[in-house]
Structures are given as structure tokens and as C-alpha cells.
Coordinates of C-alpha atoms in Angstrom, one line a residue:
Chain N
M1 CA -79.1 -38.6 75.6
N2 CA -77.1 -41.1 77.3
T3 CA -75.5 -42.7 74.9
A4 CA -71.6 -42.4 76.3
P5 CA -68.8 -41.3 74.5
E6 CA -66.6 -43.2 72.5
K7 CA -63.8 -43.0 73.5
S8 CA -61.3 -42.8 70.2
D9 CA -63.7 -39.6 69.1
W10 CA -63.3 -38.0 72.4
F11 CA -60.8 -35.8 74.6
Q12 CA -61.8 -36.3 78.3
A13 CA -60.7 -33.6 80.7
R14 CA -60.8 -35.1 84.5
Y15 CA -61.8 -32.2 87.2
S16 CA -61.4 -35.7 89.0
Q17 CA -62.4 -39.2 89.3
D18 CA -66.1 -38.9 88.8
T19 CA -66.3 -35.6 86.8
I20 CA -64.9 -35.5 83.0
L21 CA -65.5 -32.8 80.6
S22 CA -65.6 -34.3 77.1
L23 CA -64.9 -32.6 74.2
R24 CA -65.4 -34.3 70.5
I25 CA -62.2 -34.2 68.6
T26 CA -62.1 -33.7 64.7
A27 CA -58.5 -35.0 64.0
R28 CA -55.2 -35.3 66.4
L29 CA -52.6 -33.2 64.9
H30 CA -49.3 -34.5 66.8
S31 CA -48.4 -37.2 69.4
S32 CA -45.0 -37.3 70.9
R33 CA -43.1 -38.1 74.3
S34 CA -41.0 -35.6 75.2
P35 CA -38.1 -36.0 78.0
F36 CA -40.7 -34.6 80.8
Q37 CA -44.2 -35.0 79.1
K38 CA -46.6 -36.5 76.7
I39 CA -47.6 -33.5 74.1
E40 CA -50.5 -34.4 72.7
V41 CA -52.2 -31.5 69.9
F42 CA -55.9 -32.4 69.1
D43 CA -58.9 -30.2 67.6
T44 CA -62.1 -29.8 68.8
D45 CA -65.5 -28.6 67.6
D46 CA -66.3 -26.3 70.6
F47 CA -62.8 -25.7 71.9
G48 CA -60.6 -25.1 68.8
R49 CA -57.4 -26.4 69.1
I50 CA -56.3 -27.7 72.6
L51 CA -52.9 -28.7 73.8
V52 CA -52.3 -31.6 75.9
L53 CA -49.8 -32.2 79.1
D54 CA -49.4 -35.8 80.1
G55 CA -53.1 -36.3 79.5
V56 CA -54.6 -31.9 80.7
L57 CA -55.2 -29.5 79.1
N58 CA -53.4 -26.8 79.4
V59 CA -54.0 -24.5 76.3
A60 CA -57.7 -24.0 74.1
E61 CA -58.3 -21.9 71.5
L62 CA -61.1 -21.5 73.0
D63 CA -60.8 -19.2 76.2
E64 CA -56.1 -19.5 76.0
F65 CA -57.0 -15.4 76.5
I66 CA -58.3 -15.6 79.5
Y67 CA -55.5 -16.7 81.2
H68 CA -53.1 -15.2 79.3
E69 CA -54.3 -11.6 79.7
M70 CA -55.5 -12.3 83.5
M71 CA -51.4 -14.2 84.1
T72 CA -50.0 -11.2 83.0
H73 CA -51.6 -7.5 82.6
V74 CA -53.3 -8.0 86.4
P75 CA -49.5 -8.4 87.6
L76 CA -48.2 -5.7 85.0
F77 CA -50.3 -2.8 85.4
T78 CA -49.5 -2.8 89.0
H79 CA -46.1 -2.1 89.0
E80 CA -45.3 1.4 86.7
K81 CA -42.6 0.7 84.4
P82 CA -41.8 -3.1 84.3
E83 CA -38.8 -2.9 81.3
R84 CA -37.0 -6.5 82.5
I85 CA -40.1 -10.3 82.8
L86 CA -39.8 -13.3 83.5
V87 CA -41.7 -16.2 82.5
V88 CA -41.4 -19.6 84.1
G89 CA -43.1 -22.3 82.0
G90 CA -45.7 -21.6 79.2
G91 CA -43.7 -22.5 77.0
D92 CA -46.2 -22.2 74.7
G93 CA -45.9 -18.2 75.0
G94 CA -49.1 -17.3 75.4
I95 CA -47.8 -15.0 78.7
L96 CA -45.1 -13.2 76.3
R97 CA -47.6 -12.2 74.0
E98 CA -49.0 -10.1 76.5
A99 CA -45.9 -9.1 78.1
V100 CA -44.3 -7.6 74.7
K101 CA -47.5 -5.3 74.4
H102 CA -46.5 -3.0 76.9
D103 CA -43.9 -0.1 75.7
C104 CA -41.7 -0.2 78.2
V105 CA -40.4 -4.0 78.3
R106 CA -37.8 -4.4 76.8
D107 CA -36.2 -7.8 78.1
A108 CA -38.3 -10.6 78.2
V109 CA -36.9 -13.9 79.6
L110 CA -39.1 -17.4 79.1
V111 CA -37.8 -21.0 80.6
E112 CA -39.5 -23.2 79.8
I113 CA -37.6 -26.5 81.0
D114 CA -39.6 -28.8 77.8
K115 CA -37.9 -27.5 74.3
E116 CA -40.5 -29.7 72.6
V117 CA -43.8 -27.7 74.0
T118 CA -42.2 -24.2 72.3
D119 CA -41.6 -26.3 69.3
V120 CA -45.2 -28.0 68.8
S121 CA -46.5 -24.4 69.9
R122 CA -44.6 -22.9 67.3
R123 CA -45.7 -24.8 64.6
F124 CA -49.6 -25.7 65.8
F125 CA -50.3 -22.4 67.5
P126 CA -49.5 -19.4 65.7
K127 CA -51.2 -16.6 67.2
V128 CA -50.5 -17.9 70.3
S129 CA -46.5 -18.3 69.6
S130 CA -45.8 -15.2 67.9
A131 CA -44.3 -14.0 70.5
L132 CA -41.1 -16.6 71.2
S133 CA -39.6 -14.5 68.3
D134 CA -39.7 -11.0 69.1
S135 CA -36.6 -9.1 69.4
R136 CA -37.1 -8.7 73.1
V137 CA -37.4 -12.6 74.2
T138 CA -34.5 -14.1 75.1
V139 CA -35.8 -18.4 75.4
I140 CA -33.8 -20.8 77.7
H141 CA -34.8 -24.9 78.3
D142 CA -33.8 -24.6 81.2
D143 CA -35.4 -25.8 85.0
A144 CA -36.9 -22.0 86.2
S145 CA -36.0 -23.9 89.4
K146 CA -32.5 -23.8 88.8
Y147 CA -32.3 -20.3 87.0
I148 CA -34.0 -18.4 89.4
Q149 CA -31.3 -19.6 92.0
S150 CA -28.6 -16.9 90.4
Q151 CA -31.0 -13.9 90.0
R152 CA -30.7 -11.6 91.8
N153 CA -32.5 -7.6 91.5
A154 CA -33.2 -9.0 88.2
F155 CA -36.9 -8.6 87.2
D156 CA -39.4 -6.0 87.2
G157 CA -42.2 -9.0 87.1
I158 CA -42.3 -13.3 87.6
I159 CA -45.3 -14.8 86.1
I160 CA -45.3 -18.6 87.3
D161 CA -47.0 -20.1 84.1
S162 CA -46.1 -23.5 85.5
T163 CA -48.6 -26.8 85.9
D164 CA -50.1 -29.2 88.3
P165 CA -48.4 -29.4 91.4
I166 CA -46.9 -32.6 90.3
G167 CA -44.4 -34.0 88.5
A168 CA -41.6 -31.2 87.2
G169 CA -44.3 -28.5 88.5
E170 CA -44.4 -29.8 92.2
R171 CA -40.5 -28.1 92.1
L172 CA -42.5 -24.2 91.5
F173 CA -44.6 -24.5 94.4
T174 CA -41.8 -24.7 96.8
P175 CA -41.2 -21.7 99.8
Q176 CA -37.1 -22.4 98.3
F177 CA -38.7 -21.0 94.8
Y178 CA -41.1 -18.4 96.7
R179 CA -37.8 -17.4 98.1
N180 CA -36.1 -16.7 94.8
C181 CA -38.3 -15.1 92.9
F182 CA -38.0 -12.6 96.2
A183 CA -34.6 -12.2 95.6
A184 CA -35.2 -11.9 91.6
L185 CA -37.1 -9.8 91.5
T186 CA -36.5 -5.3 92.4
E187 CA -37.7 -3.5 94.4
N188 CA -41.5 -3.4 93.7
G189 CA -42.0 -5.7 91.7
V190 CA -44.6 -8.2 91.1
L191 CA -45.3 -12.0 91.0
S192 CA -48.3 -13.8 89.3
A193 CA -48.9 -17.3 89.7
Q194 CA -52.3 -19.6 88.2
S195 CA -53.4 -21.2 91.5
E196 CA -55.6 -23.9 90.4
S197 CA -59.4 -24.4 91.0
P198 CA -61.1 -23.4 94.5
F199 CA -63.8 -26.1 94.1
F200 CA -62.2 -28.7 92.7
D201 CA -58.3 -28.4 94.4
P202 CA -58.6 -26.4 97.3
D203 CA -56.2 -28.3 99.3
I204 CA -53.7 -27.5 96.4
V205 CA -54.8 -24.3 96.5
K206 CA -54.3 -23.6 100.7
D207 CA -50.6 -24.6 101.0
L208 CA -50.1 -22.6 97.7
Y209 CA -50.9 -19.4 99.4
A210 CA -49.6 -20.1 102.9
T211 CA -46.4 -20.4 101.0
A212 CA -46.0 -17.5 99.0
A213 CA -46.9 -14.9 102.1
Q214 CA -44.0 -16.5 104.1
V215 CA -42.0 -14.6 101.5
F216 CA -44.1 -11.7 100.7
P217 CA -45.5 -9.0 102.3
I218 CA -48.7 -8.9 100.2
V219 CA -50.3 -12.1 98.8
R220 CA -53.7 -11.6 96.7
M221 CA -56.4 -14.0 95.0
Y222 CA -58.0 -12.8 91.6
T223 CA -60.9 -14.8 89.7
A224 CA -61.7 -15.7 85.9
F225 CA -63.7 -17.9 84.3
M226 CA -61.9 -20.3 82.2
P227 CA -64.3 -22.8 81.0
S228 CA -61.4 -25.6 80.0
Y229 CA -59.8 -25.4 83.4
V230 CA -61.5 -27.6 86.6
S231 CA -65.3 -26.0 87.2
G232 CA -64.6 -22.8 85.6
L233 CA -63.4 -20.7 88.0
W234 CA -59.7 -20.3 87.7
S235 CA -57.9 -18.5 90.7
F236 CA -54.2 -16.8 90.4
L237 CA -52.3 -15.8 92.8
Y238 CA -51.0 -11.9 92.9
A239 CA -48.0 -11.3 95.3
S240 CA -45.9 -7.8 95.3
K241 CA -43.5 -7.1 97.7
N242 CA -44.7 -3.2 98.3
T243 CA -47.8 -2.6 96.0
D244 CA -51.4 -3.3 96.3
P245 CA -52.9 -4.7 93.2
V246 CA -56.6 -3.3 93.0
A247 CA -55.5 0.8 95.1
G248 CA -51.8 0.2 92.9
F249 CA -53.5 0.0 89.7
Q250 CA -52.3 1.9 87.1
A251 CA -55.0 3.7 85.3
E252 CA -52.2 6.0 83.4
R253 CA -50.2 4.2 82.2
Y254 CA -53.5 1.7 81.2
A255 CA -55.3 4.4 79.0
H256 CA -52.2 5.3 77.7
M257 CA -51.9 2.0 75.9
N258 CA -54.9 1.5 74.5
I259 CA -54.6 -2.7 74.1
E260 CA -57.3 -4.2 72.4
Y261 CA -58.1 -6.9 74.8
Q262 CA -60.5 -10.0 75.1
Y263 CA -61.0 -10.2 78.5
Y264 CA -59.2 -8.3 80.2
N265 CA -59.8 -4.3 81.1
A266 CA -60.0 -1.5 83.2
D267 CA -62.9 -2.6 85.6
I268 CA -61.9 -6.8 85.4
H269 CA -58.8 -5.8 86.8
R270 CA -61.1 -4.7 89.8
A271 CA -63.8 -7.0 90.0
S272 CA -61.4 -9.8 90.0
F273 CA -59.7 -9.7 93.1
S274 CA -63.7 -9.1 94.9
L275 CA -64.3 -12.9 96.3
P276 CA -66.6 -15.0 96.4
S277 CA -67.8 -15.3 100.6
F278 CA -67.5 -19.6 99.8
V279 CA -63.7 -18.8 98.7
K280 CA -62.5 -15.4 101.3
K281 CA -63.9 -18.5 104.1
Q282 CA -62.1 -21.1 103.2
F283 CA -58.7 -19.4 102.7
S284 CA -59.6 -16.8 105.3
M285 CA -58.8 -13.9 103.1
Chain O
M1 CA -57.8 -42.9 81.5
N2 CA -60.0 -42.6 78.0
T3 CA -62.2 -44.8 79.5
A4 CA -65.3 -44.1 78.4
P5 CA -68.2 -43.6 81.0
E6 CA -71.2 -45.9 80.6
K7 CA -74.0 -45.2 80.4
S8 CA -75.7 -46.7 83.2
D9 CA -73.0 -45.2 85.9
W10 CA -72.9 -40.9 84.5
F11 CA -75.5 -38.1 84.1
Q12 CA -74.2 -35.7 81.0
A13 CA -74.5 -32.6 80.9
R14 CA -74.3 -31.6 77.3
Y15 CA -73.0 -28.6 76.4
S16 CA -73.6 -28.9 72.9
Q17 CA -74.0 -32.1 70.5
D18 CA -69.7 -31.8 71.5
T19 CA -69.3 -31.2 74.5
I20 CA -70.2 -33.0 77.4
L21 CA -69.7 -32.6 81.0
S22 CA -70.3 -36.2 83.1
L23 CA -70.3 -37.1 86.0
R24 CA -71.1 -39.8 88.6
I25 CA -73.9 -41.2 89.2
T26 CA -74.0 -43.0 93.0
A27 CA -77.5 -43.2 93.4
R28 CA -81.2 -42.8 91.0
L29 CA -83.2 -41.2 93.2
H30 CA -86.9 -40.2 91.0
S31 CA -87.6 -40.8 88.0
S32 CA -91.3 -39.3 86.4
R33 CA -92.4 -37.9 84.0
S34 CA -95.1 -34.3 84.6
P35 CA -97.3 -33.4 82.8
F36 CA -95.2 -30.7 81.3
Q37 CA -91.7 -32.3 82.0
K38 CA -89.4 -35.4 83.0
I39 CA -88.5 -35.1 85.8
E40 CA -85.1 -36.7 88.0
V41 CA -82.8 -36.9 90.9
F42 CA -79.6 -38.3 91.2
D43 CA -76.8 -38.6 93.8
T44 CA -73.7 -37.3 92.6
D45 CA -70.1 -37.8 94.0
D46 CA -69.0 -33.8 93.4
F47 CA -71.8 -32.3 92.6
G48 CA -73.8 -33.4 95.4
R49 CA -77.4 -34.4 94.8
I50 CA -78.8 -33.1 92.1
L51 CA -82.2 -32.2 89.9
V52 CA -82.9 -33.0 86.1
L53 CA -85.7 -31.6 84.0
D54 CA -85.6 -33.4 80.7
G55 CA -82.4 -34.5 80.7
V56 CA -81.3 -30.8 82.1
L57 CA -79.1 -30.4 84.6
N58 CA -81.0 -27.6 86.9
V59 CA -80.4 -28.0 90.5
A60 CA -77.2 -29.4 92.2
E61 CA -76.7 -29.0 95.3
L62 CA -72.7 -28.7 95.2
D63 CA -72.8 -24.7 93.8
E64 CA -77.0 -24.1 93.7
F65 CA -76.3 -20.8 96.8
I66 CA -73.6 -19.8 94.1
Y67 CA -77.2 -18.8 91.1
H68 CA -79.7 -18.8 94.5
E69 CA -77.8 -16.0 96.4
M70 CA -77.3 -14.0 92.8
M71 CA -80.7 -14.3 91.5
T72 CA -82.3 -12.5 94.5
H73 CA -80.2 -10.4 96.7
V74 CA -78.4 -8.6 93.8
P75 CA -81.7 -7.1 92.3
L76 CA -83.2 -6.8 96.0
F77 CA -79.9 -5.1 97.2
T78 CA -80.9 -2.5 94.3
H79 CA -84.3 -1.8 96.4
E80 CA -84.4 0.0 99.0
K81 CA -87.5 -1.8 101.0
P82 CA -88.2 -4.1 98.4
E83 CA -92.0 -5.8 100.1
R84 CA -93.7 -7.8 98.3
I85 CA -91.6 -9.8 95.6
L86 CA -92.6 -12.4 92.9
V87 CA -90.9 -15.5 91.4
V88 CA -91.3 -16.8 88.3
G89 CA -90.8 -20.5 87.7
G90 CA -88.4 -21.6 90.3
G91 CA -90.0 -24.4 92.4
D92 CA -87.1 -25.9 94.2
G93 CA -87.7 -22.8 96.2
G94 CA -84.0 -22.2 96.6
I95 CA -84.6 -17.8 95.2
L96 CA -86.9 -18.0 98.2
R97 CA -85.1 -19.1 100.3
E98 CA -83.0 -15.9 99.5
A99 CA -85.7 -13.3 99.4
V100 CA -87.3 -14.1 102.9
K101 CA -84.1 -13.6 104.2
H102 CA -84.6 -9.8 103.7
D103 CA -86.6 -9.3 106.3
C104 CA -88.1 -6.4 105.2
V105 CA -89.8 -8.9 102.6
R106 CA -94.0 -9.4 103.5
D107 CA -95.3 -11.9 100.4
A108 CA -93.7 -13.8 98.0
V109 CA -95.1 -14.9 95.4
L110 CA -94.3 -17.9 93.5
V111 CA -95.6 -19.3 90.4
E112 CA -94.6 -22.4 89.3
I113 CA -96.1 -24.3 86.4
D114 CA -95.3 -28.1 88.1
K115 CA -96.8 -28.6 90.7
E116 CA -94.2 -32.0 91.0
V117 CA -91.3 -29.9 91.2
T118 CA -92.3 -28.3 93.8
D119 CA -92.9 -31.8 95.6
V120 CA -90.2 -33.5 94.4
S121 CA -87.8 -30.5 95.9
R122 CA -89.6 -31.1 98.6
R123 CA -88.9 -34.6 99.2
F124 CA -84.6 -34.6 98.0
F125 CA -83.7 -31.3 98.4
P126 CA -85.0 -30.0 102.0
K127 CA -81.9 -27.4 102.1
V128 CA -83.4 -25.3 99.3
S129 CA -86.9 -26.1 99.1
S130 CA -87.2 -24.5 103.3
A131 CA -88.9 -21.4 102.8
L132 CA -92.0 -23.4 100.5
S133 CA -93.1 -23.8 103.9
D134 CA -92.7 -19.8 104.9
S135 CA -95.8 -17.9 106.5
R136 CA -94.8 -15.4 104.2
V137 CA -94.9 -17.3 100.7
T138 CA -97.6 -18.6 98.7
V139 CA -97.4 -21.5 95.9
I140 CA -99.4 -20.8 92.6
H141 CA -99.1 -23.8 90.3
D142 CA -100.4 -21.9 86.9
D143 CA -98.9 -20.1 83.9
A144 CA -96.9 -17.5 85.2
S145 CA -96.7 -15.3 81.3
K146 CA -100.7 -15.9 82.7
Y147 CA -100.7 -15.0 86.0
I148 CA -98.7 -11.6 85.8
Q149 CA -101.4 -10.5 83.1
S150 CA -103.2 -9.9 86.1
Q151 CA -100.9 -7.8 88.0
R152 CA -100.6 -4.0 88.0
N153 CA -98.2 -2.2 90.3
A154 CA -98.0 -5.6 92.4
F155 CA -94.3 -6.6 93.1
D156 CA -91.4 -4.6 94.1
G157 CA -89.3 -7.2 92.3
I158 CA -89.5 -9.9 90.0
I159 CA -87.3 -13.2 90.0
I160 CA -87.5 -14.8 87.0
D161 CA -85.9 -18.5 87.1
S162 CA -86.6 -20.2 83.7
T163 CA -85.3 -23.3 82.1
D164 CA -84.3 -22.5 78.9
P165 CA -86.2 -20.7 76.5
I166 CA -87.3 -24.1 74.7
G167 CA -91.0 -25.6 75.7
A168 CA -93.1 -24.1 78.6
G169 CA -90.2 -21.4 79.5
E170 CA -89.7 -19.6 76.2
R171 CA -93.1 -17.8 77.0
L172 CA -90.7 -16.3 79.5
F173 CA -88.9 -14.6 76.7
T174 CA -91.1 -12.8 74.9
P175 CA -91.4 -8.8 74.6
Q176 CA -95.0 -9.2 75.9
F177 CA -93.8 -11.4 78.7
Y178 CA -91.5 -8.3 80.2
R179 CA -94.4 -5.5 78.9
N180 CA -96.3 -7.2 81.6
C181 CA -93.4 -7.6 83.9
F182 CA -93.3 -3.6 83.9
A183 CA -96.4 -3.5 84.4
A184 CA -97.0 -5.7 87.1
L185 CA -94.0 -3.8 89.1
T186 CA -93.9 -0.6 90.8
E187 CA -92.6 2.1 91.1
N188 CA -88.7 1.9 91.8
G189 CA -89.5 -2.3 90.8
V190 CA -86.3 -4.1 90.5
L191 CA -86.4 -8.1 87.6
S192 CA -84.0 -10.4 87.6
A193 CA -83.6 -12.9 85.0
Q194 CA -81.2 -16.0 84.6
S195 CA -79.7 -15.3 80.9
E196 CA -78.0 -18.5 79.8
S197 CA -74.0 -18.6 79.0
P198 CA -72.5 -16.0 76.2
F199 CA -70.0 -18.9 76.1
F200 CA -72.6 -21.5 74.2
D201 CA -75.9 -19.6 74.0
P202 CA -74.5 -16.2 72.3
D203 CA -77.8 -15.9 70.4
I204 CA -80.2 -16.7 73.3
V205 CA -78.4 -14.3 75.2
K206 CA -78.3 -10.9 72.5
D207 CA -82.3 -11.8 71.8
L208 CA -83.5 -11.4 76.1
Y209 CA -80.8 -8.4 76.4
A210 CA -83.0 -7.1 73.9
T211 CA -86.2 -7.5 74.4
A212 CA -85.7 -6.4 77.9
A213 CA -84.4 -3.2 76.4
Q214 CA -87.5 -3.0 74.8
V215 CA -89.1 -2.4 77.7
F216 CA -87.2 -1.6 80.8
P217 CA -85.2 1.8 81.0
I218 CA -82.3 0.3 82.3
V219 CA -80.9 -3.6 81.7
R220 CA -77.7 -4.6 82.5
M221 CA -75.8 -8.0 82.6
Y222 CA -74.2 -9.6 85.8
T223 CA -72.2 -12.7 86.3
A224 CA -71.3 -15.5 88.2
F225 CA -69.0 -19.0 88.6
M226 CA -71.7 -21.9 88.2
P227 CA -69.8 -24.7 87.5
S228 CA -72.6 -27.2 87.8
Y229 CA -74.0 -25.0 84.6
V230 CA -72.4 -24.3 80.7
S231 CA -69.0 -23.4 80.3
G232 CA -69.5 -22.5 84.4
L233 CA -69.4 -18.8 83.4
W234 CA -73.7 -17.6 84.0
S235 CA -74.6 -14.1 83.0
F236 CA -78.0 -12.3 84.4
L237 CA -80.4 -9.9 83.4
Y238 CA -81.1 -7.1 85.9
A239 CA -84.0 -4.3 84.6
S240 CA -85.5 -1.6 86.6
K241 CA -87.8 1.3 85.8
N242 CA -85.0 3.8 87.4
T243 CA -82.4 2.0 89.3
D244 CA -78.5 1.4 88.7
P245 CA -77.7 -1.5 89.6
V246 CA -74.1 -0.6 91.0
A247 CA -74.9 3.2 92.1
G248 CA -77.9 1.8 93.7
F249 CA -77.3 -0.4 96.3
Q250 CA -78.4 0.0 99.7
A251 CA -74.9 -0.5 101.1
E252 CA -76.8 0.4 104.6
R253 CA -79.7 -2.3 105.1
Y254 CA -77.2 -4.6 103.5
A255 CA -75.4 -4.2 106.8
H256 CA -77.9 -3.9 108.7
M257 CA -79.3 -7.5 107.6
N258 CA -75.9 -9.5 108.2
I259 CA -77.0 -12.4 106.4
E260 CA -74.1 -15.4 106.6
Y261 CA -73.6 -15.7 102.7
Q262 CA -71.8 -18.4 100.8
Y263 CA -71.5 -16.3 97.8
Y264 CA -72.4 -13.0 97.8
N265 CA -71.5 -10.1 99.1
A266 CA -71.1 -6.4 98.8
D267 CA -67.5 -6.4 96.6
I268 CA -68.7 -9.6 94.3
H269 CA -72.6 -7.6 94.2
R270 CA -70.4 -4.0 92.7
A271 CA -67.7 -6.7 90.9
S272 CA -70.8 -8.6 89.4
F273 CA -71.1 -6.3 86.5
S274 CA -67.6 -5.3 85.3
L275 CA -67.9 -7.6 82.4
P276 CA -65.0 -9.0 80.3
S277 CA -64.0 -7.7 77.1
F278 CA -66.0 -10.0 74.7
V279 CA -69.1 -10.1 76.4
K280 CA -69.5 -6.2 76.3
K281 CA -68.2 -6.4 72.6
Q282 CA -70.6 -8.8 71.6
F283 CA -74.0 -7.4 73.3
S284 CA -72.7 -4.0 73.0
M285 CA -72.6 -3.2 76.2

């Protein structure tokens, strides 16, 4: 059992310098370098097809439904009638796929800095990227931190599907960006953002919640199981102008829509805001 | 980033033949072969000290509190006053440590087939094994599947801290064993068992729940994040003679005891029974 994985056959997802999740690669489908990052696509045995950006696993067929459902439905089901949605990053299209399941959504704008990510997703991840061609969707290839500056009272929901806060992603973790999101949201606006692993990135997590709390009256953490992400425990930031994410759950609209989810459901919505004691203590929640 | 881990420096936790979590070893503290299994103890960077049985990671300092708290407090807080507890396996002592925090517990019996596991845990995991010396604890080194045959109406709670269902552990997954547990429990008796990963062991999970449901009127699944276990999503089986684990939560006794938990709390108790849609569907729950 101690045979070391060989370089050529394995993709290595690093939790840290000292902990590595190795996935056996069955096919190397794509490798390119965009103006922003290295983009790779592999097929693996257990995690299905994976999208890798600058060496970091971003999307795995095995569990992408968890991330995309939880990023999207949790905030949108705390709004009475979300009509205009902004997706920041998320060029793979997975958030859009979930967002357009809400029949009240009339416009969904995706601002993804890297056109090559959307191109690669359309080509290699048809199930994830399907909504990129939806008639209600507008795809803009620009820096979202610039785009948001001109938006006022424009979106009922903003979903921040960023990479880790290094390189281009860093601008999406600043107080100024959150202030601009607040201004871009309508009166009862809601927001979600991926917020890393409480086990392996506690400092990033702490900083992000402090940043959001400077701007939004209501900031809460929720969690989901993500086997392909560091530690399997992934956290998400919920922020709103006036809505408690549990008390504000729109049970009637949820029941009426009757979507077939793979992870999300009404129980999971509420349960995901129940945090382990060490997480509450660590982040004073 | 693609340097392969070297055999001598890494412990490899296998999710499957095609997915491996590698932990960098900083010290090899112990290696022996008992009559039942190979027992190893390593220090690692991110996961702290780990106990490895037959190559499978059983206890990691990083997250053992999650497993032990959830295995113990979830069932015990669905019983009004658990006084006699049986721990099956669990020779490291972690379940006992949590069980004796319930001041109503008068006797806790540990039946661990492998004396060397308790010896190694006392020596290398003092924080996990502390309760092995508690005056209310009796440690018996025997086959639990035999021990249980002579027990009738004897325990208010049974906690099955088994290894995977291979080798000696297999006997703890049979209908006969569950029938004997039922007989060994008192009138309002409750039971918990570790029940593997829904992502990577769906067949084992399915079989175990079908087995328990043959015997117990109430069988439910609950989950917790376990970064050191396969996929990070771990499931636990709850079974009882007459108690719903959520409606039957003993809120008053919980509030009165005022234990400082690292993972468990009243919200987590309820939330842990909210299952992802794919898990409900997969196991018809």
C-alpha cells in the first residue's frame, strides 16, 4: 500500500505543503495558458472530469452539484422574488445553471474575467455550462471588481464564485469590493460567496467575514460537504441588507418551484447554518 | 507542484485504488503486529498524531473530537438518563472520554478485542485514552459479538465504534449482532454506529441500514465532517427502540450539563439528521 503515486498518472490537490489528495488521471484532455492562468482538464476515476486553474481543482463532476446548488439556492431562497442576478467569476456556468431554475429570474449577468474558462467549460463540461446559452443570461468578460463600480440598485442577488484570494481573485476579497456589492444590490438584496476551508484556511476565513461585516448588517456562515475541496468541509458566506437566512427562508416559493436537487433541500438550507462549536468559537459566530 | 510523495515520508490514506490522501510524516513512533492487526503510530504535520490499524487511519488528533463527540452525544442526548453504556470496539478510549462527561453514567463497559490497541492508545494518545482509567469504566478484552450474546436488558446505550467491515470488524455488521444489541438494550435503549462514507462506500452503507432496520423500529442516518476519513463526509447510524432522535433530544439535560464541546451542540444535533438529497435518494431515507 505504500507505492508512491507517479508524477505522470496523478493530479495532486494540495491541502497544504504537507497534505495532498492525489486523484488518478485517466485522460489529459486540455492544457492551455490564458492571459490570467493555466487551465487544465483531466478525467479521473473517482471524481470524474475535473477543471484545474493554476494547479487548483475548481470543478469536479463528482461533487460540483453540491457547490453550485449551495452557492445559488441558499441566497436566492431568502429573497421573495429575485429577478436580476449577478454572478462574479463562475465562468464554468454552474451557478447560472442553478440560478435560471428560479422561474422569477429574468436576467442573469455573469462577469468572468477569463473568456478561456467559459470556452473550456462549454467544450468539456456541457452539463455544467449549459445555461451559458440561456436567453436570460448575459456573459461579460471583464474584471468584476471594475464592472461592479458602475452598478447601483441593480441586482437582487450577487453570487461571488471566486478563486482563492491570490492573484486576480484577491480583489474580490476587499472591503471596497463588498461596499460596491452593497451599492449594487436592491433594497432586499442578498449575497453569497465561497469562503474557503475553516480547517485549513482559518486566517482567510476570519479576514473575509470581518470584511463583509464592515459593510453588511447581516453576515452568516453556512457549510457543505465538498469531497474535492480541501478537508471536505467547505464554508460559504451569506450576507444581506435585512434578511435572516433561516427565518427568511421562502418556504412557499420553494414548495411551489419543485426543483429536483441533488444536494439542497429545505432541511439542508436550515441545517447548513448550524455550525460546529469550534467554528463558532474560532470565528466568534 | 508535481513532485510525487516519497514512500518513506508519507502516510497514504486510500479513498480507493484511485484516490489517495497523503499526509507527511514527521515521526514514526510505533509499529507492531498484534494477534489481530498491524498497529502503527505516526506524527504528521497537519493531522497531528495518527493511529493506523492495518493501514487504515483510525484516529487523527486533528479531528478525533468530531468522531467521538458525534458517536457519543447524539445517542446519549436522546435518552432521559443513560446509566449503563456499552462501547463496542473503540479501544482508543475516545468514546469513553465523551460518555463519562454525562454525569448520569454509572457504568461504561468497553469491549475491545485487541488489548494492544488500548495499550498503544494509553501510551501515545493520553488525551484520547484518559477515561480508560475512570472508576466507572470496565475494560474487557474479548470479541464483542460473543460478549453481547449473554447480555439482556443491560445497557441504556450501545455505541459501535467498529473498524471497516473486513476481518474481525465484519461480525459487527450482521443481523445477528444487531438482534443481540436489541436484546442487550433496556426499554428506551439507544444505539449508534459508524456507518462509513456515502460517497465511497454506498454498498456498505446500504447493507448496514437494511440490516439495522430488520431489527430496530427506528433507524436514522446522521452525518459529520471528518477531514481525516474518506471524502470528509462521514455517516453514522442511529437506532432506537422508540425514540425519534430529533424530537427526542433532551434539551433540558443538555442545558443543565453545560459541557464544553468542540464540535457538538444542540443545533448540530438536529442539523446532523438533515441529509443531502442524493443521500436520501440513494438510501431511501
